[in-house]
PDB file of C-alpha atoms in Angstrom:
ATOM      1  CA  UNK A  85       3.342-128.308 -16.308  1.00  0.00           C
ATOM      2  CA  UNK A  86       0.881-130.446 -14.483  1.00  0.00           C
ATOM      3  CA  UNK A  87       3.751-131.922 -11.925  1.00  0.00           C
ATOM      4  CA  UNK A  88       4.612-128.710 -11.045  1.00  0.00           C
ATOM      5  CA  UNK A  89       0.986-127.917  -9.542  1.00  0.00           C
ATOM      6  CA  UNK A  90       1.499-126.842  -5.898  1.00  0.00           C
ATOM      7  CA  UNK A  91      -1.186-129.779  -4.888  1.00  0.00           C
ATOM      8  CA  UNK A  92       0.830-132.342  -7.035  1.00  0.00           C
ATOM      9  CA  UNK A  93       3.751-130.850  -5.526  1.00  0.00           C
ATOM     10  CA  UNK A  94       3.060-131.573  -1.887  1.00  0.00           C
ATOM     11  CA  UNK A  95       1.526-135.006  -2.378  1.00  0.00           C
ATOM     12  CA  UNK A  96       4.760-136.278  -4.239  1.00  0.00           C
ATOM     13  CA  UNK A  97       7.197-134.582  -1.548  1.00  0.00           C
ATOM     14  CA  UNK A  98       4.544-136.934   1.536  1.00  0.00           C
ATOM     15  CA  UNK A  99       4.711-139.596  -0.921  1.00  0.00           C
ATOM     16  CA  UNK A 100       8.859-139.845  -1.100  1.00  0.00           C
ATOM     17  CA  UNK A 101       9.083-138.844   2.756  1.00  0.00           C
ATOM     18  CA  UNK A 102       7.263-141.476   3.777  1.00  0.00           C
ATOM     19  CA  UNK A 103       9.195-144.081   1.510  1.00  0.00           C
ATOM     20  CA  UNK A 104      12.013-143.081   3.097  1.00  0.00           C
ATOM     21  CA  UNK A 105      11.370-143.343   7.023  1.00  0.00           C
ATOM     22  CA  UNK A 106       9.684-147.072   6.323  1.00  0.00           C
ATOM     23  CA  UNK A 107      12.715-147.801   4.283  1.00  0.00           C
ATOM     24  CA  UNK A 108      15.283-146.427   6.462  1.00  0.00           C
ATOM     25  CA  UNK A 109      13.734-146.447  10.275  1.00  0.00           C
ATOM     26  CA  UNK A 110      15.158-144.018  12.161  1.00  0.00           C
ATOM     27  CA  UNK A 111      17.560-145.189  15.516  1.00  0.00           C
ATOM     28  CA  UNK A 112      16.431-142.153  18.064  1.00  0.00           C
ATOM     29  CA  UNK A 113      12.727-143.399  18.820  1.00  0.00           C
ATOM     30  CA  UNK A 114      10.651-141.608  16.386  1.00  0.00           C
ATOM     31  CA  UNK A 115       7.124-141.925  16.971  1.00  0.00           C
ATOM     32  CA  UNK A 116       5.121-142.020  13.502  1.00  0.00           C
ATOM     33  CA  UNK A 117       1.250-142.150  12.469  1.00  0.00           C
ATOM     34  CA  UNK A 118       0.236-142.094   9.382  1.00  0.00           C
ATOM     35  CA  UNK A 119      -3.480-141.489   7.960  1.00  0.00           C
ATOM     36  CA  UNK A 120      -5.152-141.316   4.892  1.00  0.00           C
ATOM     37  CA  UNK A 121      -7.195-137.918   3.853  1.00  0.00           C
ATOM     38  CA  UNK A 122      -9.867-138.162   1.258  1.00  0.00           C
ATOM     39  CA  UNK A 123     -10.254-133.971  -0.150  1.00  0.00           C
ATOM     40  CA  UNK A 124     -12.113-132.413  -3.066  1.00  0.00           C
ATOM     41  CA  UNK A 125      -9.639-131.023  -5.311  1.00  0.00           C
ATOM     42  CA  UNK A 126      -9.726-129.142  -8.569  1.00  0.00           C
ATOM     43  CA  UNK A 127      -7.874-131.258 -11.507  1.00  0.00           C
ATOM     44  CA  UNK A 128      -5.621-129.305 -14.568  1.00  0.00           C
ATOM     45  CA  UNK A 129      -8.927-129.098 -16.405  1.00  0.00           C
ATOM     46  CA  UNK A 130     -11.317-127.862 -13.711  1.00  0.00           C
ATOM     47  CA  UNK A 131     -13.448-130.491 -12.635  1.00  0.00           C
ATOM     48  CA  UNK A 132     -13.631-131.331  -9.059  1.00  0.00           C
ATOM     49  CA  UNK A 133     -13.177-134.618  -7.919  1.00  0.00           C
ATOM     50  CA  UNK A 134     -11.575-136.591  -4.536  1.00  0.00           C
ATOM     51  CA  UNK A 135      -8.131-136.783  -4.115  1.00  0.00           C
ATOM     52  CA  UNK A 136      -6.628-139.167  -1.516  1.00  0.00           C
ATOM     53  CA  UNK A 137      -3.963-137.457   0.683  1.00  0.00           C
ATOM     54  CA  UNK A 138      -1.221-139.686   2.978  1.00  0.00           C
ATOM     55  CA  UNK A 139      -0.238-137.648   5.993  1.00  0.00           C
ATOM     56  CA  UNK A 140       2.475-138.884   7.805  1.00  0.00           C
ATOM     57  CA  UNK A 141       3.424-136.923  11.245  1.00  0.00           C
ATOM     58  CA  UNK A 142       6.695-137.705  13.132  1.00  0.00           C
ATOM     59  CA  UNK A 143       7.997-137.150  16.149  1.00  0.00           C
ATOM     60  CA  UNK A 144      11.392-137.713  18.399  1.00  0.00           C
ATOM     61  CA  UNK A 145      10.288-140.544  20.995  1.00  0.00           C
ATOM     62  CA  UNK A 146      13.501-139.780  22.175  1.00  0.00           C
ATOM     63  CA  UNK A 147      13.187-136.416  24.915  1.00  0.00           C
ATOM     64  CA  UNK A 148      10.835-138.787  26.716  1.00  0.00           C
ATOM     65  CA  UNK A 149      12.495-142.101  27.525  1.00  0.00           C
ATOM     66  CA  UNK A 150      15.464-140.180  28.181  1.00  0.00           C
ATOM     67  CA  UNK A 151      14.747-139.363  31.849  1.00  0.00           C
TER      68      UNK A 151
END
């Protein structure tokens, strides 16, 4: 039941998405930064301790190099 945590959840679904776009760049101009988050979380048995989060934010490049 772990994997299906909501925390667990959200990390794995950043972790394939990003996989993806730097394996298969997209062709319209997206713009893309990525960081890395350090949070406290609570584990499956209760304890806190730091988690490190990937966010990656895209956007279309493309609106602006069109005019």
């Amino acid at each position: 039941m772990d994997q299906f945590h909501p925390f667990l959840v959200r990390m794995r679904i950043a972790a394939l998405q990003s996989e993806i776009l730097s394996k298969n760049p997209p062709a319209g101009g997206f713009v893309r930064s990525r960081r890395s988050k350090v949070m406290v979380v609570k584990d499956p048995s209760g304890e806190w301790k730091l988690g490190k989060t990937r966010v990656v934010r895209a956007r279309s490049g493309s609106a602006s190099s069109a005019s």
